[in-house]
Amino acid sequence: MRNPKKGKLKAKGKAKPKAKKVWRPGIDPVDEDEELEYDPTAYDCLHRFEVDWPCLSFDILKDDLGGPRSSFPHTVFLVAGTQAASARQNYVAFLRLARLGQGRHGKKAAADDDDEESDDDDDSDDDDEMGEGEEGEAAAAAAAERRARAPGRAGEPPATFHFRKVAMTCGVNRVRSMPQQPAVVAVWGDNAQVKLLDGSKLVAELAAESEPTAANAKGRGAGAAKPQELKPLATHSHSSEGFALDWSSCRPGRLASGDNRHKIHVWEPAEGGKWAVGGAHVGHEGAVEDIQWSPSEETVFASCGTDQSVRIWDTRERGRPMLTAAGAHGCDVNVLSWNRGVTYMLASGADDGCIRIWDLRTFASGGGGAAAGAAAGTSGGGGGAPEHVAQFTFHRSHVSSVEWCPYEGSMLASCSGDNQLAVWDLALERDPDEEAALAPEGNAAAPEDLPAQLLFLHAGQNDLKELHWHSQIPGLILSTAGDGFNLFKASNM
């Protein structure tokens, strides 16, 4: 981000350029005569879009377009669940975002913009915007017109926004797509029910649609814009609502769901397209906040909760967790992510803004595992926590989402109630000589207290809830917040 003065001073002589500084949200003040602007060269693309209501959760649907892919324009499929003003206004939306270009972003676009700086004053908020409804259509049309005026981007077609809705009678706490059948999604509702929906027909319609239908474009009235009724493949009622939900990537159809009354249920696919829900796995002493299946073992999953613990389970032994890191954080543990590239690494995020990285090989010897519990004659649920291998305390509010990069084992992203999305690279170390060498290129001077592993910082959304990396488009991140979605690719990833 950059922090220029609103007014532009005209000097007779050539003024010495002022050194750029990193602005830190929540730390550095903004004067009354200053406004914050982001640097378009920091992004290869940046798009904003929204549906009728805020979405707490979404998931990216794996598509048939191949990967890894890097050439613009991009196409992205996703599913999201709403939190509407009344229960019956909610829905699950299957979305296709097509023709996602670079707009005014990227180094080439910035160079072209510099040639016509006067035009940029009128287009300071030129990120590509899409939305459902009349306001969204108007915003998309205005964005398309700005792109047509933009130097070097005249031939870039406008992005398109395609969607189908499935009616819900409750708010959606979390939604997850099955890795092996992406159109089959699990939906955790705030009515204490988990439902499995098959959106295959809807996703096929979206893929075949070259332009949004009239009803879709307007977002009003009947037709495709009206939520459709879709009979669930399966439904299970917990004793209370919850948020923890994850599909196994090793065994198709295997699902785990956890609730606010410390119970975890594992769903097993059965004959005839049915699912059998097993008895509760009990071990947590508070709400189960998140669940992550092992990327390499089909019977193993991890969980975290308000009892400040991280626990490792095996579906073959329901009575107790196999490993427990009690006191993994000094407060509620909100989210987990299991590293798919380095399968013994786990990340957790907590209420105090802290992110910790764990080496699962230390759990058994760290005093909190099943082996330590057995040696002490206990059930394996007690003990202290093993030492974390890394910790980041940059966020200034609760961590709401954390996820390892699917194609780079040392990178992960996090977002928080402080309205910041951070990308981390554990392999980075501060190099003052390199920073000094890059300064002439316009790089901002990094404060000494800024973590060396902080690779990128994205802001501009309010009440960030969840983020996901796109597994087929390296570097592309999507995030949802109280004011809509962002889709972006940083230029340094």
Coordinates of C-alpha atoms in Angstrom, one line a residue:
M1 CA 0.0 0.0 0.0
R2 CA 1.1 3.5 -0.5
N3 CA 0.1 6.6 1.5
P4 CA 0.2 9.8 -0.7
K5 CA -1.1 13.2 0.1
K6 CA -4.4 14.2 -1.4
G7 CA -3.1 17.4 -2.8
K8 CA -0.3 17.4 -5.4
L9 CA 2.3 20.1 -5.0
K10 CA 3.8 21.8 -8.1
A11 CA 7.5 22.5 -7.5
K12 CA 9.7 24.7 -9.7
G13 CA 12.7 22.5 -9.4
K14 CA 12.9 18.7 -9.5
A15 CA 12.0 17.5 -6.0
K16 CA 13.9 14.6 -4.5
P17 CA 11.5 11.6 -4.3
K18 CA 10.3 10.8 -0.8
A19 CA 11.2 7.4 0.4
K20 CA 8.2 5.0 0.5
K21 CA 7.2 3.5 3.9
V22 CA 5.1 0.5 4.7
W23 CA 1.8 1.5 6.3
R24 CA 0.8 -0.9 9.1
P25 CA -2.9 -1.1 9.8
G26 CA -3.8 -0.5 13.5
I27 CA -0.3 0.9 14.2
D28 CA 0.4 3.8 11.8
P29 CA -2.0 6.7 11.8
V30 CA -3.6 8.3 8.8
D31 CA -3.7 12.1 8.9
E32 CA -6.8 14.0 7.9
D33 CA -5.1 15.3 4.7
E34 CA -4.0 11.8 3.7
E35 CA -5.7 8.9 1.9
L36 CA -4.6 5.4 1.5
E37 CA -4.1 4.0 -2.0
Y38 CA -2.8 0.6 -3.0
D39 CA -0.1 0.1 -5.6
P40 CA -1.6 -1.7 -8.7
T41 CA 1.9 -3.1 -9.5
A42 CA 1.6 -5.2 -6.3
Y43 CA -1.1 -7.3 -8.0
D44 CA -1.2 -9.2 -11.2
C45 CA -5.0 -9.0 -10.8
L46 CA -7.6 -7.9 -8.3
H47 CA -11.3 -8.5 -8.6
R48 CA -14.2 -7.8 -6.2
F49 CA -17.6 -9.4 -6.3
E50 CA -20.6 -10.1 -4.1
V51 CA -23.9 -11.8 -3.7
D52 CA -27.1 -10.6 -2.0
W53 CA -25.8 -11.4 1.5
P54 CA -22.5 -11.8 3.4
C55 CA -21.0 -15.3 3.2
L56 CA -19.1 -16.8 6.2
S57 CA -17.8 -19.6 4.1
F58 CA -17.0 -20.7 0.6
D59 CA -14.9 -23.3 -1.3
I60 CA -13.2 -23.4 -4.6
L61 CA -14.5 -26.1 -7.0
K62 CA -11.8 -28.0 -8.8
D63 CA -12.6 -27.7 -12.6
D64 CA -11.7 -29.5 -15.8
L65 CA -9.6 -26.7 -17.2
G66 CA -6.3 -28.2 -16.2
G67 CA -3.5 -26.9 -14.1
P68 CA -1.2 -25.4 -13.2
R69 CA -2.4 -22.6 -15.4
S70 CA -1.1 -19.0 -15.4
S71 CA -2.3 -17.2 -18.6
F72 CA -5.0 -14.6 -18.3
P73 CA -7.9 -14.5 -18.6
H74 CA -8.9 -17.0 -15.8
T75 CA -12.0 -18.9 -15.0
V76 CA -12.9 -19.9 -11.4
F77 CA -15.7 -22.0 -10.0
L78 CA -16.8 -21.8 -6.4
V79 CA -19.6 -22.5 -4.0
A80 CA -20.7 -20.2 -1.1
G81 CA -23.3 -20.1 1.6
T82 CA -25.1 -17.0 2.8
Q83 CA -26.0 -15.4 6.2
A84 CA -29.2 -13.5 5.3
A85 CA -31.4 -11.3 7.4
S86 CA -34.0 -14.0 7.8
A87 CA -33.5 -17.8 7.6
R88 CA -35.6 -18.4 4.5
Q89 CA -33.7 -15.9 2.5
N90 CA -30.5 -18.0 2.6
Y91 CA -29.1 -20.0 -0.2
V92 CA -26.1 -21.9 -1.4
A93 CA -24.7 -20.3 -4.5
F94 CA -22.7 -22.1 -7.2
L95 CA -20.7 -19.5 -9.1
R96 CA -18.6 -19.3 -12.2
L97 CA -16.4 -16.2 -12.7
A98 CA -15.1 -16.1 -16.3
R99 CA -12.8 -13.9 -18.3
L100 CA -11.0 -12.6 -15.3
G101 CA -8.3 -10.3 -16.7
Q102 CA -5.6 -8.1 -15.2
G103 CA -7.4 -4.8 -15.6
R104 CA -5.2 -1.9 -14.4
H105 CA -2.9 -4.3 -12.5
G106 CA 0.5 -5.6 -13.2
K107 CA 3.8 -3.9 -14.2
K108 CA 2.8 -3.4 -17.8
A109 CA -0.5 -1.8 -16.9
A110 CA 1.2 0.5 -14.4
A111 CA 3.7 1.6 -17.1
D112 CA 0.9 2.4 -19.5
D113 CA -1.0 4.2 -16.7
D114 CA 2.0 6.5 -16.1
D115 CA 1.7 7.8 -19.6
E116 CA -1.7 9.1 -18.9
E117 CA -1.6 10.0 -15.2
S118 CA -4.3 12.6 -15.5
D119 CA -6.8 9.9 -16.5
D120 CA -5.9 7.9 -13.4
D121 CA -7.3 10.5 -11.1
D122 CA -10.8 9.6 -12.2
D123 CA -10.2 5.9 -12.0
S124 CA -8.6 5.5 -8.6
D125 CA -10.9 2.7 -7.7
D126 CA -10.6 0.7 -10.9
D127 CA -10.5 -2.8 -9.5
D128 CA -12.7 -5.1 -11.5
E129 CA -16.1 -5.4 -9.8
M130 CA -18.8 -7.9 -10.3
G131 CA -22.0 -8.4 -8.4
E132 CA -25.4 -10.0 -8.4
G133 CA -28.4 -7.8 -8.9
E134 CA -28.9 -4.4 -10.6
E135 CA -26.2 -2.6 -8.6
G136 CA -23.7 -5.4 -9.4
E137 CA -24.6 -5.2 -13.1
A138 CA -24.2 -1.5 -13.1
A139 CA -20.8 -1.8 -11.3
A140 CA -19.7 -4.5 -13.8
A141 CA -20.7 -2.3 -16.8
A142 CA -18.9 0.7 -15.3
A143 CA -15.8 -1.4 -14.7
A144 CA -16.0 -2.7 -18.3
E145 CA -16.2 0.9 -19.6
R146 CA -13.1 1.9 -17.5
R147 CA -11.2 -1.1 -18.8
A148 CA -12.0 -0.1 -22.4
R149 CA -10.6 3.4 -21.7
A150 CA -7.5 2.0 -20.0
P151 CA -4.3 2.2 -22.0
G152 CA -3.0 -1.3 -22.9
R153 CA -6.2 -3.0 -21.8
A154 CA -8.6 -1.9 -24.6
G155 CA -8.8 -5.5 -26.0
E156 CA -9.5 -7.1 -22.6
P157 CA -13.1 -8.4 -22.5
P158 CA -15.3 -7.7 -19.4
A159 CA -15.4 -10.4 -16.8
T160 CA -18.7 -12.3 -16.5
F161 CA -20.5 -13.5 -13.4
H162 CA -22.6 -16.7 -13.6
F163 CA -24.5 -18.2 -10.7
R164 CA -27.2 -20.7 -9.6
K165 CA -28.9 -20.7 -6.2
V166 CA -30.0 -23.6 -4.0
A167 CA -32.6 -22.6 -1.4
M168 CA -31.7 -23.0 2.3
T169 CA -33.9 -22.5 5.4
C170 CA -31.0 -21.6 7.6
G171 CA -27.8 -19.6 7.6
V172 CA -24.7 -21.4 6.3
N173 CA -21.8 -21.6 8.8
R174 CA -19.4 -23.6 6.6
V175 CA -19.5 -25.2 3.1
R176 CA -16.9 -27.7 1.7
S177 CA -16.5 -29.4 -1.7
M178 CA -15.6 -33.0 -2.0
P179 CA -12.2 -33.2 -3.6
Q180 CA -13.1 -36.3 -5.8
Q181 CA -16.5 -34.9 -6.8
P182 CA -16.3 -31.1 -6.6
A183 CA -20.0 -30.5 -7.2
V184 CA -21.0 -32.6 -4.2
V185 CA -20.8 -30.2 -1.2
A186 CA -21.3 -30.5 2.6
V187 CA -23.2 -27.6 4.2
W188 CA -23.1 -26.9 8.0
G189 CA -26.2 -24.9 8.9
D190 CA -26.9 -22.8 11.9
N191 CA -29.9 -25.1 12.5
A192 CA -27.6 -27.8 13.8
Q193 CA -27.9 -29.8 10.6
V194 CA -25.2 -30.9 8.1
K195 CA -26.6 -31.5 4.5
L196 CA -24.9 -33.0 1.5
L197 CA -26.0 -31.4 -1.8
D198 CA -25.2 -32.6 -5.4
G199 CA -24.8 -29.5 -7.6
S200 CA -23.5 -31.4 -10.6
K201 CA -26.4 -30.3 -12.9
L202 CA -26.0 -26.7 -11.8
V203 CA -22.2 -26.6 -12.3
A204 CA -22.7 -28.2 -15.8
E205 CA -25.1 -25.4 -16.7
L206 CA -22.6 -22.8 -15.5
A207 CA -19.8 -24.3 -17.5
A208 CA -21.9 -24.4 -20.7
E209 CA -23.2 -20.8 -20.3
S210 CA -21.3 -18.4 -22.6
E211 CA -23.0 -15.3 -21.3
P212 CA -25.1 -14.8 -18.1
T213 CA -28.8 -15.3 -18.7
A214 CA -31.1 -12.2 -18.4
A215 CA -32.4 -13.4 -15.1
N216 CA -28.9 -14.0 -13.8
A217 CA -27.7 -10.6 -15.0
K218 CA -30.5 -8.7 -13.4
G219 CA -30.6 -10.9 -10.2
R220 CA -34.3 -10.2 -9.8
G221 CA -37.5 -12.0 -10.5
A222 CA -38.1 -15.6 -11.4
G223 CA -36.1 -18.0 -13.5
A224 CA -32.5 -18.8 -12.8
A225 CA -32.2 -16.0 -10.3
K226 CA -34.7 -17.6 -8.0
P227 CA -33.3 -20.2 -5.5
Q228 CA -34.0 -23.8 -6.7
E229 CA -35.1 -26.6 -4.5
L230 CA -32.6 -29.4 -4.3
K231 CA -33.2 -32.6 -2.3
P232 CA -30.2 -33.4 -0.1
L233 CA -28.2 -36.6 -0.7
A234 CA -28.0 -37.0 3.1
T235 CA -28.8 -35.0 6.3
H236 CA -27.5 -35.4 9.8
S237 CA -28.7 -33.5 12.9
H238 CA -26.1 -32.7 15.6
S239 CA -27.1 -31.8 19.1
S240 CA -26.0 -28.2 18.5
E241 CA -24.8 -26.1 15.6
G242 CA -21.1 -26.1 14.6
F243 CA -18.5 -25.0 12.1
A244 CA -15.9 -27.9 11.8
L245 CA -16.3 -29.7 8.5
D246 CA -13.9 -31.4 6.1
W247 CA -13.8 -34.1 3.4
S248 CA -11.0 -36.6 3.2
S249 CA -8.7 -36.3 0.2
C250 CA -7.6 -39.9 0.6
R251 CA -10.9 -41.7 0.8
P252 CA -13.7 -40.5 -1.5
G253 CA -16.9 -39.6 0.4
R254 CA -15.5 -39.7 3.9
L255 CA -16.5 -36.6 5.9
A256 CA -16.1 -35.3 9.4
S257 CA -18.3 -32.7 11.2
G258 CA -17.8 -31.3 14.6
D259 CA -20.3 -29.3 16.8
N260 CA -20.3 -26.8 19.6
R261 CA -21.0 -29.6 22.2
H262 CA -17.5 -31.1 21.6
K263 CA -18.8 -34.0 19.4
I264 CA -17.2 -35.2 16.2
H265 CA -19.0 -37.5 13.7
V266 CA -17.4 -39.3 10.8
W267 CA -19.6 -39.9 7.7
E268 CA -18.9 -43.0 5.6
P269 CA -20.2 -43.5 2.1
A270 CA -22.6 -46.5 1.8
E271 CA -24.3 -48.4 -1.0
G272 CA -26.9 -46.7 -3.1
G273 CA -25.4 -43.2 -2.8
K274 CA -26.1 -43.0 0.9
W275 CA -24.0 -42.1 3.9
A276 CA -23.7 -43.7 7.3
V277 CA -22.9 -41.4 10.2
G278 CA -20.9 -43.0 13.0
G279 CA -21.1 -42.4 16.7
A280 CA -19.5 -39.4 18.3
H281 CA -15.7 -39.1 18.8
V282 CA -15.5 -37.4 22.2
G283 CA -12.3 -35.8 23.6
H284 CA -12.7 -32.1 23.4
E285 CA -13.9 -30.2 26.4
G286 CA -15.5 -27.4 24.5
A287 CA -16.7 -26.5 21.0
V288 CA -14.9 -28.1 18.1
E289 CA -13.9 -25.2 15.9
D290 CA -12.2 -26.8 12.9
I291 CA -11.3 -30.2 11.4
Q292 CA -8.6 -31.2 8.9
W293 CA -8.1 -34.7 7.4
S294 CA -4.6 -35.9 6.9
P295 CA -3.5 -35.5 3.3
S296 CA -1.7 -38.9 3.4
E297 CA -3.6 -41.2 5.8
E298 CA -7.2 -42.0 5.2
T299 CA -8.2 -42.7 8.8
V300 CA -6.4 -39.8 10.5
F301 CA -7.7 -36.2 11.1
A302 CA -6.9 -33.3 13.3
S303 CA -9.2 -31.0 15.3
C304 CA -9.0 -27.9 17.4
G305 CA -11.4 -26.1 19.8
T306 CA -12.3 -23.7 22.5
D307 CA -10.5 -25.9 25.1
Q308 CA -7.3 -24.5 23.7
S309 CA -6.1 -27.9 22.3
V310 CA -5.1 -29.5 19.0
R311 CA -5.9 -33.2 18.8
I312 CA -5.1 -36.0 16.3
W313 CA -7.6 -38.8 15.8
D314 CA -7.8 -42.2 14.1
T315 CA -11.2 -43.3 13.0
R316 CA -10.4 -46.9 14.0
E317 CA -10.4 -45.8 17.7
R318 CA -13.4 -43.6 18.5
G319 CA -13.0 -43.5 22.3
R320 CA -10.1 -41.0 22.5
P321 CA -7.7 -38.9 20.4
M322 CA -4.4 -40.6 19.6
L323 CA -2.4 -37.4 20.2
T324 CA -3.3 -34.3 22.1
A325 CA -1.5 -30.9 22.4
A326 CA -3.3 -29.5 25.4
G327 CA -2.8 -25.8 25.8
A328 CA -1.6 -25.5 22.2
H329 CA -2.6 -21.8 22.5
G330 CA -3.5 -19.8 25.6
C331 CA -7.0 -19.2 24.2
D332 CA -9.6 -20.6 21.8
V333 CA -8.0 -22.3 18.8
N334 CA -10.2 -21.3 15.8
V335 CA -8.7 -22.8 12.7
L336 CA -6.3 -25.6 11.5
S337 CA -4.5 -26.4 8.2
W338 CA -2.6 -29.5 7.4
N339 CA 0.3 -29.1 5.0
R340 CA -0.2 -31.1 1.9
G341 CA 3.4 -30.8 0.7
V342 CA 5.1 -31.5 4.1
T343 CA 2.6 -33.8 5.7
Y344 CA 4.0 -33.6 9.3
M345 CA 3.4 -29.9 9.5
L346 CA 0.3 -28.4 10.9
A347 CA -0.7 -24.7 11.3
S348 CA -3.2 -23.3 13.9
G349 CA -4.7 -19.9 14.4
A350 CA -6.2 -18.6 17.7
D351 CA -8.4 -15.9 19.2
D352 CA -5.4 -13.8 20.3
G353 CA -4.2 -13.4 16.6
C354 CA -1.4 -15.9 17.1
I355 CA -0.5 -18.4 14.4
R356 CA 1.6 -21.4 15.3
I357 CA 3.4 -24.0 13.2
W358 CA 3.6 -27.6 14.6
D359 CA 5.8 -30.5 13.7
L360 CA 3.6 -33.6 14.4
R361 CA 6.7 -35.7 14.9
T362 CA 7.2 -34.0 18.2
F363 CA 3.6 -34.6 19.5
A364 CA 4.3 -38.1 20.9
S365 CA 7.5 -37.0 22.7
G366 CA 6.0 -33.6 23.7
G367 CA 4.2 -34.9 26.8
G368 CA 0.7 -34.6 25.2
G369 CA 0.4 -37.6 23.0
A370 CA -1.1 -41.1 23.3
A371 CA 2.3 -42.6 24.0
A372 CA 2.9 -40.2 26.9
G373 CA -0.7 -40.7 28.2
A374 CA -0.2 -44.5 28.1
A375 CA 3.1 -44.2 30.0
A376 CA 1.3 -42.1 32.7
G377 CA -1.6 -44.5 32.9
T378 CA -4.1 -42.0 31.4
S379 CA -6.3 -42.1 28.3
G380 CA -4.0 -40.0 26.3
G381 CA -6.2 -36.9 26.5
G382 CA -4.1 -35.0 29.0
G383 CA -0.6 -33.6 29.1
G384 CA 1.0 -30.4 28.0
A385 CA 1.6 -29.2 24.5
P386 CA 4.8 -29.9 22.4
E387 CA 6.8 -26.9 21.4
H388 CA 5.7 -25.1 18.2
V389 CA 8.4 -24.7 15.6
A390 CA 7.3 -21.2 14.5
Q391 CA 5.0 -18.5 15.7
F392 CA 3.6 -15.3 14.2
T393 CA 2.0 -12.7 16.3
F394 CA 1.4 -10.1 13.6
H395 CA -2.4 -10.1 13.6
R396 CA -4.2 -7.8 16.0
S397 CA -7.4 -9.7 16.3
H398 CA -8.7 -13.3 16.2
V399 CA -7.5 -15.5 13.3
S400 CA -10.5 -16.5 11.2
S401 CA -8.8 -18.6 8.6
V402 CA -5.4 -20.2 7.8
E403 CA -4.4 -22.4 4.9
W404 CA -1.1 -23.8 3.6
C405 CA -0.3 -23.1 -0.1
P406 CA -1.1 -26.3 -2.1
Y407 CA 2.0 -26.1 -4.3
E408 CA 4.7 -24.6 -2.0
G409 CA 5.3 -26.3 1.3
S410 CA 6.8 -23.3 3.0
M411 CA 4.0 -20.9 2.3
L412 CA 0.7 -20.3 4.0
A413 CA -1.9 -17.5 4.2
S414 CA -4.0 -16.2 7.1
C415 CA -6.8 -13.7 7.7
S416 CA -8.1 -12.1 10.8
G417 CA -10.6 -9.9 12.4
D418 CA -8.1 -7.0 12.0
N419 CA -9.2 -6.9 8.3
Q420 CA -5.8 -8.1 7.1
L421 CA -4.9 -11.1 4.9
A422 CA -1.3 -12.1 5.2
V423 CA 0.8 -14.5 3.1
W424 CA 3.8 -16.1 4.9
D425 CA 6.9 -17.9 3.7
L426 CA 8.7 -19.8 6.3
A427 CA 11.8 -20.0 4.1
L428 CA 12.4 -16.2 4.1
E429 CA 15.0 -14.5 6.2
R430 CA 15.7 -10.8 6.4
D431 CA 18.6 -9.6 4.3
P432 CA 19.5 -5.9 4.8
D433 CA 21.9 -5.9 1.8
E434 CA 19.3 -7.2 -0.5
E435 CA 16.7 -4.7 0.8
A436 CA 19.1 -1.8 0.2
A437 CA 19.8 -3.0 -3.3
L438 CA 16.1 -3.2 -4.2
A439 CA 15.3 0.3 -2.7
P440 CA 16.0 2.2 -6.0
E441 CA 13.3 0.1 -7.7
G442 CA 10.7 1.8 -5.4
N443 CA 10.5 -0.8 -2.7
A444 CA 9.3 0.6 0.6
A445 CA 11.5 0.4 3.6
A446 CA 10.4 -2.4 5.9
P447 CA 10.1 -1.6 9.6
E448 CA 12.3 -3.6 11.9
D449 CA 9.4 -5.1 13.7
L450 CA 7.8 -6.5 10.5
P451 CA 8.3 -10.3 10.4
A452 CA 10.8 -11.3 7.7
Q453 CA 8.5 -14.2 6.7
L454 CA 5.6 -11.8 5.8
L455 CA 5.6 -12.1 2.0
F456 CA 2.5 -10.1 1.2
L457 CA -0.3 -8.1 3.0
H458 CA -3.7 -7.6 1.5
A459 CA -6.3 -5.2 3.0
G460 CA -9.4 -3.4 2.0
Q461 CA -12.1 -5.9 3.2
N462 CA -14.1 -5.6 6.3
D463 CA -14.7 -8.5 8.7
L464 CA -12.6 -11.1 6.9
K465 CA -13.9 -14.6 7.4
E466 CA -12.2 -17.2 5.2
L467 CA -9.6 -17.6 2.5
H468 CA -8.6 -20.3 0.0
W469 CA -5.7 -20.8 -2.4
H470 CA -6.7 -21.9 -5.9
S471 CA -5.0 -25.3 -6.4
Q472 CA -5.0 -25.0 -10.2
I473 CA -3.9 -21.4 -10.6
P474 CA -0.7 -20.8 -8.6
G475 CA -0.7 -17.6 -6.6
L476 CA -4.5 -17.0 -6.9
I477 CA -6.2 -16.4 -3.5
L478 CA -9.9 -15.9 -2.8
S479 CA -11.3 -14.4 0.4
T480 CA -14.7 -13.6 1.8
A481 CA -15.7 -10.9 4.2
G482 CA -18.7 -9.0 5.5
D483 CA -18.6 -6.8 2.5
G484 CA -18.1 -9.4 -0.2
F485 CA -15.4 -11.4 -1.9
N486 CA -11.9 -10.5 -3.2
L487 CA -10.0 -12.5 -5.8
F488 CA -6.4 -11.6 -6.3
K489 CA -2.9 -12.7 -7.4
A490 CA 0.1 -10.9 -5.9
S491 CA 2.9 -10.0 -8.3
N492 CA 5.6 -11.5 -6.0
M493 CA 4.0 -15.0 -5.9

